[in-house]
CSV table of C-alpha atoms in Angstrom, one decimal:
chain,number,residue,atom,x,y,z
A,92,MET,CA,220.1,-13.8,-73.7
A,93,LYS,CA,221.1,-11.8,-70.7
A,94,LEU,CA,218.9,-12.4,-67.6
A,95,ASN,CA,217.5,-9.3,-66.0
A,96,LEU,CA,217.4,-9.9,-62.2
A,97,ARG,CA,216.2,-6.4,-61.2
A,98,PRO,CA,212.4,-7.3,-61.2
A,99,ILE,CA,213.2,-10.4,-59.0
A,100,TYR,CA,215.1,-8.2,-56.5
A,101,PHE,CA,212.2,-5.9,-56.4
A,102,ILE,CA,209.6,-8.6,-55.8
A,103,ILE,CA,211.7,-10.4,-53.2
A,104,GLY,CA,212.3,-7.1,-51.4
A,105,LEU,CA,208.5,-6.4,-51.2
A,106,LEU,CA,207.9,-9.9,-49.8
A,107,LEU,CA,210.7,-9.4,-47.2
A,108,MET,CA,209.1,-6.1,-46.3
A,109,THR,CA,205.8,-7.9,-45.7
A,110,LEU,CA,207.6,-10.5,-43.6
A,111,ALA,CA,209.3,-7.8,-41.5
A,112,LEU,CA,206.0,-6.0,-40.8
A,113,GLY,CA,204.6,-9.4,-39.9
A,114,MET,CA,207.3,-9.7,-37.2
A,115,LEU,CA,205.9,-6.7,-35.5
A,116,ILE,CA,202.7,-8.6,-34.6
A,117,PRO,CA,204.3,-11.2,-32.3
A,118,MET,CA,206.6,-8.5,-31.0
A,119,SER,CA,203.6,-6.5,-29.8
A,120,VAL,CA,202.1,-9.7,-28.2
A,121,ASP,CA,205.4,-10.4,-26.3
A,122,LEU,CA,205.7,-6.7,-25.4
A,123,ALA,CA,202.2,-6.6,-24.0
A,124,GLN,CA,202.8,-9.7,-21.9
A,125,GLY,CA,206.2,-8.5,-20.6
A,126,ASN,CA,208.2,-11.2,-22.4
A,127,SER,CA,211.7,-10.3,-23.3
A,128,ASP,CA,211.5,-11.9,-26.7
A,129,TRP,CA,209.9,-8.8,-28.1
A,130,GLN,CA,213.4,-7.5,-28.6
A,131,VAL,CA,214.3,-10.5,-30.7
A,132,PHE,CA,211.4,-9.7,-33.1
A,133,MET,CA,212.3,-6.0,-33.2
A,134,MET,CA,215.9,-6.8,-34.1
A,135,SER,CA,214.9,-9.4,-36.6
A,136,SER,CA,212.4,-7.0,-38.2
A,137,GLY,CA,215.0,-4.3,-38.4
A,138,VAL,CA,217.5,-6.6,-40.2
A,139,THR,CA,214.8,-7.8,-42.6
A,140,ILE,CA,213.6,-4.3,-43.4
A,141,PHE,CA,217.2,-3.2,-44.1
A,142,VAL,CA,217.8,-6.0,-46.6
A,143,ALA,CA,214.3,-5.5,-48.1
A,144,LEU,CA,214.9,-1.9,-48.8
A,145,ALA,CA,218.3,-2.7,-50.3
A,146,LEU,CA,216.6,-5.2,-52.7
A,147,ILE,CA,213.8,-2.8,-53.5
A,148,PHE,CA,216.2,0.0,-54.4
A,149,ALA,CA,218.4,-2.4,-56.3
A,150,GLY,CA,215.4,-3.6,-58.3
A,151,ARG,CA,213.8,-0.3,-59.2
A,152,SER,CA,213.7,0.3,-62.9
A,153,GLN,CA,212.0,2.7,-65.2
A,154,GLU,CA,211.9,0.1,-68.0
A,155,LYS,CA,208.7,-1.9,-68.4
A,156,THR,CA,209.7,-5.2,-69.8
A,157,PRO,CA,207.6,-8.4,-69.8
A,158,PHE,CA,208.2,-10.9,-67.0
A,159,SER,CA,209.9,-13.9,-68.7
A,160,ILE,CA,209.5,-17.6,-67.9
A,161,ARG,CA,213.1,-17.8,-66.6
A,162,GLN,CA,212.5,-14.9,-64.3
A,163,GLY,CA,209.3,-16.7,-63.1
A,164,PHE,CA,211.2,-19.8,-62.1
A,165,ILE,CA,213.9,-17.9,-60.3
A,166,MET,CA,211.5,-15.6,-58.5
A,167,ALA,CA,209.3,-18.5,-57.4
A,168,THR,CA,212.2,-20.5,-55.8
A,169,PHE,CA,214.4,-17.8,-54.5
A,170,SER,CA,211.5,-15.9,-52.8
A,171,TRP,CA,210.7,-18.9,-50.7
A,172,VAL,CA,214.3,-19.5,-49.8
A,173,VAL,CA,215.1,-15.9,-48.9
A,174,MET,CA,211.9,-15.5,-46.9
A,175,THR,CA,212.8,-18.7,-44.9
A,176,ILE,CA,216.4,-17.4,-44.2
A,177,PHE,CA,214.9,-14.3,-42.5
A,178,ALA,CA,211.9,-16.0,-41.0
A,179,ALA,CA,214.3,-18.2,-39.1
A,180,LEU,CA,215.9,-15.2,-37.2
A,181,PRO,CA,213.3,-15.0,-34.4
A,182,PHE,CA,213.7,-18.7,-33.8
A,183,ALA,CA,217.5,-18.5,-33.8
A,184,PHE,CA,217.7,-15.6,-31.3
A,185,SER,CA,214.7,-16.6,-29.1
A,186,GLU,CA,215.0,-17.8,-25.5
A,187,LEU,CA,214.5,-21.4,-26.9
A,188,ASP,CA,218.3,-21.2,-27.8
A,189,MET,CA,217.8,-23.0,-31.2
A,190,SER,CA,220.7,-23.6,-33.6
A,191,TYR,CA,220.3,-22.0,-37.0
A,192,THR,CA,219.8,-25.4,-38.5
A,193,ASP,CA,216.8,-26.0,-36.2
A,194,ALA,CA,215.6,-22.4,-36.8
A,195,PHE,CA,215.8,-22.8,-40.6
A,196,PHE,CA,214.0,-26.2,-40.4
A,197,GLU,CA,211.2,-24.7,-38.3
A,198,ALA,CA,210.9,-21.7,-40.6
A,199,MET,CA,210.8,-23.8,-43.7
A,200,SER,CA,208.3,-26.1,-42.2
A,201,GLY,CA,206.2,-23.1,-41.3
A,202,ILE,CA,206.3,-21.2,-44.6
A,203,THR,CA,205.8,-24.3,-46.7
A,204,THR,CA,202.9,-25.2,-44.4
A,205,THR,CA,204.5,-28.6,-43.7
A,206,GLY,CA,204.0,-28.6,-39.9
A,207,SER,CA,207.0,-30.7,-38.9
A,208,THR,CA,208.7,-29.3,-35.8
A,209,VAL,CA,211.9,-29.5,-33.8
A,210,ILE,CA,210.5,-27.6,-30.8
A,211,THR,CA,209.5,-29.4,-27.5
A,212,GLY,CA,207.7,-27.7,-24.6
A,213,LEU,CA,205.3,-25.7,-26.8
A,214,ASP,CA,202.9,-25.4,-23.9
A,215,TYR,CA,205.5,-23.2,-22.1
A,216,ALA,CA,206.9,-21.4,-25.2
A,217,PRO,CA,206.6,-17.5,-25.4
A,218,PRO,CA,203.3,-16.5,-27.0
A,219,GLY,CA,205.0,-14.3,-29.6
A,220,LEU,CA,206.9,-17.3,-30.9
A,221,LEU,CA,203.8,-19.5,-31.1
A,222,LEU,CA,202.0,-16.7,-33.0
A,223,TRP,CA,205.0,-16.4,-35.3
A,224,ARG,CA,204.8,-20.1,-36.2
A,225,ALA,CA,201.1,-19.7,-37.0
A,226,LEU,CA,201.7,-16.5,-38.9
A,227,LEU,CA,204.4,-18.1,-41.1
A,228,GLN,CA,202.0,-20.9,-42.1
A,229,TRP,CA,199.2,-18.4,-42.7
A,230,LEU,CA,201.4,-16.3,-45.0
A,231,GLY,CA,202.7,-19.5,-46.7
A,232,GLY,CA,199.1,-20.6,-47.3
A,233,ILE,CA,198.0,-17.5,-49.1
A,234,GLY,CA,201.3,-17.3,-50.9
A,235,ILE,CA,200.9,-20.8,-52.5
A,236,ILE,CA,197.3,-20.0,-53.5
A,237,VAL,CA,198.3,-16.9,-55.4
A,238,MET,CA,201.3,-18.9,-56.9
A,239,ALA,CA,199.0,-21.8,-58.0
A,240,VAL,CA,196.6,-19.3,-59.7
A,241,ALA,CA,199.1,-16.9,-61.1
A,242,ILE,CA,202.6,-18.3,-61.4
A,243,MET,CA,202.4,-22.1,-61.8
A,244,PRO,CA,200.1,-22.2,-64.8
A,245,MET,CA,202.3,-19.7,-66.6
A,246,LEU,CA,205.4,-21.9,-65.9
A,247,HIS,CA,203.5,-25.1,-67.1
A,248,VAL,CA,204.6,-27.0,-64.1
A,249,GLY,CA,203.2,-30.5,-63.7
A,250,GLY,CA,200.0,-30.0,-65.6
A,251,MET,CA,199.1,-26.7,-63.8
A,252,GLN,CA,198.5,-25.1,-67.2
A,253,LEU,CA,195.0,-26.7,-66.9
A,254,PHE,CA,194.1,-23.9,-64.5
A,255,LYS,CA,195.4,-21.0,-66.5
A,256,VAL,CA,193.3,-17.9,-65.8
A,257,GLU,CA,193.1,-15.3,-68.5
A,258,ALA,CA,193.5,-12.5,-66.0
A,259,PHE,CA,196.9,-13.6,-65.1
A,260,GLU,CA,198.6,-13.2,-68.5
A,261,THR,CA,201.8,-11.2,-68.3
A,262,THR,CA,200.7,-8.3,-70.4
A,263,ASP,CA,200.3,-4.9,-68.9
A,264,LYS,CA,196.6,-4.8,-69.6
A,265,ALA,CA,195.9,-7.8,-67.5
A,266,LEU,CA,197.8,-6.8,-64.4
A,267,PRO,CA,195.1,-4.7,-62.8
A,268,LYS,CA,192.7,-7.7,-63.2
A,269,ALA,CA,195.3,-10.0,-61.8
A,270,ALA,CA,195.8,-7.8,-58.8
A,271,GLN,CA,192.0,-7.6,-58.3
A,272,ILE,CA,191.7,-11.4,-58.4
A,273,SER,CA,194.6,-11.8,-55.9
A,274,ALA,CA,193.0,-9.3,-53.6
A,275,SER,CA,189.6,-11.1,-53.8
A,276,ILE,CA,191.2,-14.4,-53.0
A,277,SER,CA,193.1,-12.9,-50.1
A,278,ALA,CA,189.9,-11.4,-48.7
A,279,ILE,CA,188.2,-14.8,-48.9
A,280,TYR,CA,191.2,-16.3,-47.1
A,281,VAL,CA,191.0,-13.7,-44.3
A,282,GLY,CA,187.3,-14.2,-44.1
A,283,LEU,CA,187.5,-18.0,-43.6
A,284,THR,CA,190.3,-17.5,-41.0
A,285,LEU,CA,188.1,-15.1,-39.0
A,286,ILE,CA,185.1,-17.4,-39.2
A,287,TRP,CA,187.0,-20.4,-37.9
A,288,ALA,CA,188.7,-18.3,-35.2
A,289,LEU,CA,185.2,-17.3,-34.0
A,290,ALA,CA,184.0,-20.9,-34.1
A,291,LEU,CA,187.0,-22.2,-32.1
A,292,TRP,CA,186.6,-19.4,-29.5
A,293,LEU,CA,182.9,-20.4,-29.1
A,294,ALA,CA,184.1,-24.0,-28.7
A,295,ASP,CA,186.0,-22.8,-25.5
A,296,MET,CA,189.4,-22.1,-26.8
A,297,THR,CA,191.1,-18.9,-25.5
A,298,PRO,CA,191.2,-16.1,-28.1
A,299,PHE,CA,194.9,-16.6,-28.6
A,300,GLU,CA,194.5,-20.4,-29.2
A,301,ALA,CA,191.5,-19.8,-31.5
A,302,ILE,CA,193.3,-17.3,-33.7
A,303,THR,CA,196.5,-19.4,-34.0
A,304,HIS,CA,194.7,-22.6,-34.7
A,305,ALA,CA,192.3,-20.9,-37.2
A,306,MET,CA,195.4,-19.6,-39.1
A,307,THR,CA,197.1,-23.0,-39.3
A,308,THR,CA,193.8,-24.8,-40.0
A,309,ILE,CA,192.8,-22.7,-43.1
A,310,ALA,CA,196.5,-22.8,-44.2
A,311,THR,CA,196.4,-26.6,-43.7
A,312,GLY,CA,199.7,-26.1,-41.9
A,313,GLY,CA,199.3,-28.0,-38.6
A,314,PHE,CA,201.4,-26.0,-36.1
A,315,SER,CA,199.7,-26.0,-32.7
A,316,THR,CA,200.3,-24.2,-29.4
A,317,SER,CA,200.7,-27.5,-27.5
A,318,ASP,CA,203.0,-30.6,-27.8
A,319,GLY,CA,199.8,-32.6,-27.7
A,320,SER,CA,198.5,-30.8,-30.8
A,321,VAL,CA,194.7,-30.6,-31.1
A,322,GLY,CA,194.4,-33.7,-28.8
A,323,HIS,CA,195.4,-31.3,-26.0
A,324,PHE,CA,191.9,-29.8,-26.0
A,325,ASP,CA,190.1,-33.2,-25.9
A,326,SER,CA,187.0,-31.6,-27.4
A,327,GLY,CA,184.7,-33.1,-29.9
A,328,ALA,CA,183.5,-29.7,-30.9
A,329,VAL,CA,187.0,-28.4,-31.6
A,330,ASP,CA,187.8,-31.6,-33.6
A,331,GLY,CA,184.7,-31.1,-35.7
A,332,ILE,CA,185.4,-27.4,-36.4
A,333,ILE,CA,189.0,-28.0,-37.3
A,334,THR,CA,188.1,-31.0,-39.5
A,335,LEU,CA,185.7,-28.8,-41.5
A,336,GLY,CA,188.3,-26.0,-41.6
A,337,MET,CA,190.9,-28.4,-43.1
A,338,ILE,CA,188.5,-29.4,-45.8
A,339,ALA,CA,187.6,-25.7,-46.5
A,340,GLY,CA,191.3,-24.9,-46.9
A,341,SER,CA,191.7,-27.8,-49.3
A,342,LEU,CA,189.2,-26.7,-51.9
A,343,PRO,CA,190.0,-24.4,-54.8
A,344,PHE,CA,189.8,-20.7,-53.8
A,345,MET,CA,189.0,-19.6,-57.3
A,346,LEU,CA,185.8,-21.6,-57.0
A,347,TYR,CA,185.0,-19.8,-53.7
A,348,LEU,CA,185.3,-16.6,-55.7
A,349,ARG,CA,183.0,-17.8,-58.4
A,350,CYS,CA,180.4,-18.8,-55.8
A,351,LEU,CA,180.6,-15.3,-54.3
A,352,ARG,CA,180.1,-13.8,-57.8
A,353,GLY,CA,176.8,-15.7,-58.2
A,354,ASN,CA,177.8,-19.1,-59.6
A,355,PHE,CA,176.6,-21.0,-56.5
A,356,THR,CA,177.1,-24.5,-57.9
A,357,ALA,CA,180.7,-23.9,-59.0
A,358,LEU,CA,182.2,-25.9,-56.1
A,359,LEU,CA,179.8,-28.9,-56.3
A,360,ARG,CA,180.0,-29.2,-60.1
A,361,ASP,CA,183.8,-29.3,-60.1
A,362,THR,CA,185.0,-32.9,-60.6
A,363,GLN,CA,188.2,-32.3,-58.6
A,364,VAL,CA,186.1,-31.3,-55.6
A,365,GLN,CA,183.8,-34.3,-56.2
A,366,TRP,CA,186.8,-36.7,-56.3
A,367,PHE,CA,188.3,-35.1,-53.2
A,368,LEU,CA,185.2,-35.4,-51.1
A,369,ALA,CA,184.5,-38.9,-52.3
A,370,ILE,CA,188.0,-40.1,-51.4
A,371,ILE,CA,187.7,-38.5,-47.9
A,372,VAL,CA,184.3,-40.0,-47.2
A,373,MET,CA,185.5,-43.5,-48.3
A,374,LEU,CA,188.6,-43.3,-46.1
A,375,ILE,CA,186.7,-42.0,-43.1
A,376,MET,CA,184.2,-44.9,-43.4
A,377,LEU,CA,187.0,-47.4,-43.7
A,378,THR,CA,189.0,-46.0,-40.8
A,379,SER,CA,186.1,-45.4,-38.5
A,380,GLY,CA,184.6,-48.8,-39.3
A,381,PHE,CA,187.9,-50.4,-38.3
A,382,LEU,CA,188.1,-48.4,-35.0
A,383,TRP,CA,184.5,-49.4,-34.2
A,384,VAL,CA,184.7,-53.1,-35.1
A,385,GLN,CA,188.3,-54.0,-34.4
A,386,LYS,CA,189.3,-51.5,-31.6
A,387,GLY,CA,186.0,-51.4,-29.7
A,388,LEU,CA,185.4,-47.7,-29.8
A,389,ASP,CA,181.9,-46.5,-29.8
A,390,PRO,CA,180.6,-45.3,-33.2
A,391,VAL,CA,180.7,-41.6,-32.4
A,392,GLN,CA,184.2,-41.7,-31.0
A,393,ALA,CA,185.4,-43.9,-33.9
A,394,LEU,CA,183.9,-41.3,-36.4
A,395,ARG,CA,185.5,-38.4,-34.4
A,396,PHE,CA,189.0,-39.9,-34.3
A,397,GLY,CA,188.9,-41.4,-37.8
A,398,SER,CA,187.6,-38.4,-39.6
A,399,PHE,CA,189.9,-35.9,-37.9
A,400,ASN,CA,193.1,-37.8,-38.4
A,401,VAL,CA,192.3,-38.9,-42.0
A,402,VAL,CA,191.4,-35.4,-43.1
A,403,SER,CA,194.5,-34.0,-41.3
A,404,ILE,CA,196.9,-36.3,-43.1
A,405,ILE,CA,195.3,-36.4,-46.6
A,406,THR,CA,195.2,-32.6,-46.6
A,407,GLY,CA,198.8,-32.4,-45.4
A,408,THR,CA,197.8,-30.4,-42.3
A,409,GLY,CA,199.4,-32.6,-39.8
A,410,PHE,CA,197.3,-32.0,-36.7
A,411,ALA,CA,196.7,-35.0,-34.4
A,412,THR,CA,194.2,-35.9,-31.7
A,413,THR,CA,195.7,-39.3,-30.9
A,414,ASP,CA,198.7,-41.5,-31.8
A,415,TYR,CA,197.1,-43.3,-34.8
A,416,GLN,CA,200.1,-45.6,-34.9
A,417,LEU,CA,198.6,-47.4,-31.8
A,418,TRP,CA,195.6,-48.4,-33.9
A,419,GLY,CA,197.5,-51.3,-35.3
A,420,HIS,CA,199.2,-52.3,-38.5
A,421,PHE,CA,196.0,-51.5,-40.5
A,422,ALA,CA,196.5,-47.8,-39.9
A,423,TRP,CA,200.2,-47.6,-40.9
A,424,PRO,CA,199.8,-48.2,-44.7
A,425,ILE,CA,196.7,-46.1,-44.9
A,426,PHE,CA,198.3,-43.1,-43.3
A,427,PHE,CA,201.5,-43.6,-45.2
A,428,PHE,CA,199.9,-43.7,-48.6
A,429,ILE,CA,197.3,-40.9,-48.0
A,430,MET,CA,200.3,-38.6,-47.2
A,431,PHE,CA,200.9,-38.3,-50.9
A,432,ILE,CA,197.4,-37.4,-52.1
A,433,GLY,CA,196.9,-33.8,-51.0
A,434,GLY,CA,193.9,-31.6,-51.8
A,435,CYS,CA,192.7,-29.6,-54.8
A,436,SER,CA,194.8,-27.4,-57.0
A,437,GLY,CA,194.5,-23.7,-56.1
A,438,SER,CA,194.1,-24.5,-52.4
A,439,THR,CA,196.5,-24.3,-49.5
A,440,THR,CA,197.3,-28.0,-49.5
A,441,CYS,CA,200.4,-29.8,-50.8
A,442,GLY,CA,201.0,-33.4,-52.0
A,443,ILE,CA,200.4,-34.7,-55.5
A,444,LYS,CA,197.0,-33.1,-55.8
A,445,ILE,CA,193.7,-34.7,-56.8
A,446,PHE,CA,193.6,-33.3,-60.4
A,447,ARG,CA,196.8,-35.3,-61.3
A,448,PHE,CA,195.2,-38.5,-60.1
A,449,GLN,CA,192.2,-37.6,-62.3
A,450,VAL,CA,194.4,-37.0,-65.3
A,451,LEU,CA,196.3,-40.2,-64.7
A,452,TYR,CA,193.0,-42.2,-64.3
A,453,ALA,CA,191.7,-40.6,-67.6
A,454,ALA,CA,194.9,-41.5,-69.4
A,455,ALA,CA,194.9,-45.1,-68.1
A,456,HIS,CA,191.2,-45.6,-68.9
A,457,THR,CA,191.7,-44.3,-72.4
A,458,GLN,CA,194.6,-46.6,-72.9
A,459,ILE,CA,192.6,-49.6,-71.8
A,460,ARG,CA,189.8,-48.7,-74.2
A,461,ARG,CA,192.4,-48.4,-77.1
A,462,LEU,CA,193.7,-51.9,-76.3
A,463,LEU,CA,190.2,-53.3,-76.4
A,464,GLU,CA,189.3,-51.4,-79.6
A,465,PRO,CA,192.5,-50.6,-81.5
A,466,HIS,CA,190.7,-48.7,-84.3
A,467,GLY,CA,188.6,-46.5,-82.0
A,468,VAL,CA,189.3,-42.9,-81.2
A,469,PHE,CA,189.3,-42.2,-77.5
A,470,ILE,CA,190.1,-38.9,-75.9
A,471,PRO,CA,190.9,-38.4,-72.1
A,472,TYR,CA,188.8,-35.8,-70.4
A,473,TYR,CA,189.2,-33.7,-67.3
A,474,ASN,CA,186.3,-31.6,-65.9
A,475,ARG,CA,184.3,-32.4,-69.1
A,476,ARG,CA,187.1,-31.0,-71.3
A,477,PRO,CA,189.6,-32.8,-73.5
A,478,ILE,CA,193.1,-33.1,-71.9
A,479,PRO,CA,195.8,-31.7,-74.2
A,480,GLU,CA,198.7,-33.9,-74.9
A,481,GLU,CA,201.1,-31.4,-73.3
A,482,VAL,CA,199.2,-31.7,-70.0
A,483,LEU,CA,199.3,-35.5,-70.1
A,484,THR,CA,203.0,-35.4,-70.6
A,485,SER,CA,203.5,-32.9,-67.8
A,486,VAL,CA,201.4,-34.9,-65.3
A,487,LEU,CA,203.1,-38.2,-66.1
A,488,SER,CA,206.5,-36.5,-65.8
A,489,PHE,CA,205.5,-35.1,-62.5
A,490,PHE,CA,204.6,-38.5,-61.1
A,491,PHE,CA,207.9,-39.9,-62.3
A,492,ILE,CA,210.0,-37.1,-60.9
A,493,PHE,CA,208.0,-37.2,-57.6
A,494,GLY,CA,208.8,-40.9,-57.2
A,495,VAL,CA,212.5,-40.4,-58.0
A,496,CYS,CA,212.9,-37.5,-55.6
A,497,PHE,CA,211.0,-39.3,-52.8
A,498,ALA,CA,213.2,-42.4,-53.3
A,499,LEU,CA,216.5,-40.4,-53.4
A,500,LEU,CA,215.5,-38.4,-50.3
A,501,ALA,CA,214.5,-41.6,-48.4
A,502,MET,CA,217.8,-43.3,-49.3
A,503,ALA,CA,219.8,-40.2,-48.3
A,504,LEU,CA,218.1,-40.1,-44.9
A,505,GLY,CA,218.8,-43.8,-44.5
A,506,MET,CA,222.5,-43.2,-45.2
A,507,MET,CA,222.5,-40.7,-42.3
A,508,GLY,CA,221.6,-43.4,-39.8
A,509,LEU,CA,217.8,-43.1,-39.7
A,510,ASP,CA,216.0,-46.4,-39.4
A,511,TYR,CA,213.9,-47.7,-42.3
A,512,VAL,CA,210.5,-46.5,-41.1
A,513,THR,CA,211.8,-43.1,-40.0
A,514,ALA,CA,213.7,-42.5,-43.2
A,515,ILE,CA,210.9,-43.6,-45.6
A,516,SER,CA,208.1,-41.7,-43.7
A,517,SER,CA,210.3,-38.6,-43.1
A,518,ALA,CA,211.0,-38.3,-46.8
A,519,ALA,CA,207.3,-38.7,-47.5
A,520,THR,CA,206.2,-36.1,-45.0
A,521,ALA,CA,208.8,-33.6,-46.3
A,522,ILE,CA,208.1,-33.9,-50.0
A,523,ALA,CA,204.4,-34.1,-49.5
A,524,ASN,CA,204.5,-31.3,-46.8
A,525,VAL,CA,202.4,-33.2,-44.3
A,526,GLY,CA,204.0,-32.7,-40.9
A,527,PRO,CA,204.2,-35.8,-38.7
A,528,ALA,CA,205.9,-39.0,-40.1
A,529,LEU,CA,205.7,-42.5,-38.7
A,530,GLY,CA,207.7,-44.4,-36.1
A,531,ASP,CA,208.7,-43.8,-32.5
A,532,ILE,CA,210.9,-40.8,-33.3
A,533,THR,CA,209.0,-38.7,-35.8
A,534,GLY,CA,205.5,-40.1,-35.5
A,535,PRO,CA,202.5,-38.0,-34.3
A,536,SER,CA,203.7,-38.3,-30.7
A,537,GLY,CA,207.3,-37.3,-31.5
A,538,ASN,CA,209.1,-34.6,-33.4
A,539,PHE,CA,212.2,-34.1,-35.6
A,540,GLN,CA,214.5,-32.6,-32.9
A,541,THR,CA,216.8,-35.6,-32.5
A,542,LEU,CA,217.5,-36.0,-36.2
A,543,PRO,CA,221.1,-35.2,-37.4
A,544,ASP,CA,221.6,-31.6,-38.8
A,545,SER,CA,222.3,-33.0,-42.2
A,546,ALA,CA,219.0,-34.8,-42.2
A,547,LYS,CA,217.2,-31.6,-41.2
A,548,TRP,CA,218.8,-29.7,-44.1
A,549,LEU,CA,217.8,-32.4,-46.5
A,550,MET,CA,214.3,-32.5,-45.3
A,551,ALA,CA,214.1,-28.7,-45.6
A,552,PHE,CA,215.1,-29.0,-49.2
A,553,GLY,CA,212.5,-31.7,-49.6
A,554,MET,CA,209.8,-29.4,-48.2
A,555,LEU,CA,210.8,-26.7,-50.7
A,556,LEU,CA,210.7,-29.2,-53.5
A,557,GLY,CA,207.2,-30.4,-52.6
A,558,ARG,CA,205.8,-27.0,-51.9
A,559,LEU,CA,206.9,-25.6,-55.3
A,560,GLU,CA,205.8,-28.6,-57.3
A,561,LEU,CA,209.4,-30.1,-57.9
A,562,PHE,CA,210.1,-28.8,-61.4
A,563,THR,CA,210.1,-25.1,-60.3
A,564,VAL,CA,213.2,-25.9,-58.2
A,565,LEU,CA,214.8,-28.6,-60.2
A,566,VAL,CA,214.9,-26.6,-63.4
A,567,LEU,CA,217.4,-24.2,-61.8
A,568,PHE,CA,219.9,-27.1,-61.6
A,569,VAL,CA,219.9,-27.5,-65.4
A,570,PRO,CA,222.9,-25.7,-66.9
A,571,THR,CA,221.1,-24.7,-70.1
A,572,PHE,CA,218.6,-22.7,-68.0
A,573,TRP,CA,221.2,-20.2,-67.0
A,574,ARG,CA,222.6,-20.0,-70.6
A,575,GLY,CA,219.1,-19.0,-71.7
């Protein structure tokens, strides 16, 4: 069956147009402050607009054909890759004099809301470039929410079909409703960003710092305006506001919509949210207790540092207020393993996601009961509903593929000369889209600048894999996919 790429060209063209218009915002900031980098953004925007218009005109069609599953996979992957290629242009041509490898790495880290960086001297970087980094993560955050609600359930990726919304069927009738839901979710996203920007400004951040950190907080991205990340501000109020913001960005946005429509208990009654908050509370108590008892911090300070850094890593945000590697060997395994968890489905977070752990737990619990009572009939449940066999298979397959991809990526990074801790933790932070890794080089007090170019390209691919739930990308490497 012949694959029609015209709708894909059209959609990618529209996305590139949005990206190009977004470049005008940091251009205006640099122009207002007399920074010469405004020309870089203007040129990059012009190039992006040219390509966007070419794709839009190439993709225009009078025919109204249903959007197929194959088109969905191609659109989901290629839109993120093409957006990253053009999002890297301001970095490559800026006064920071970055190679295109570094520029692509930074752009991929931004648009996938990973938060790993190759830039040093952020405190003295042009304001337009700092805003561009935040804007990329903010756009990536809303992009993945819409994909999680609209695209992933349709593609049946890793059990995401559990969250299928009737409004996002591919029939013509449903499209207005789908657009309405997307617009409502986007409005909530903008509203949360404005609320947190105001709160951070009241906590004594400058307006510029408040806006950029609000954008990367709600997007659970982790890009900051300082090499010291949030620790640069040394403020308990800032830490508390950002901690709550990271949690807010990690909850399902569809549930926010239901709350606004009158179902005020939707968030609290959802078992995924309950699990997520329970895990966070348990880890905060464990880490804060350790800092209080073993490291001698006073209870308030222990709670402040423990809660912020635990929430930052488990949600895949990647902010840091201190180098938690100095807390001792107890902290290393905790922060390594919670990298993989992530937040709730339909949020801006990455990682494995809470619902998959719930499905896995339900399947394991059911299997144990079957072993104890071989003649009994036991059905696994998620959110008080039976889990279809298809979803169980998808989730188990996701865990297997996730483990294999992580292992292969770690081994490949090791073959490029990275030490054991750096290779293992860099692979984890890339595929789970967290940001900082572990070790002296890529830990919370370092960055990824000194890694070989080949390692940066591999990590960028790992970020794409993790952001698009693995299967969305890997299916494109199967020959039969292209044969239809």
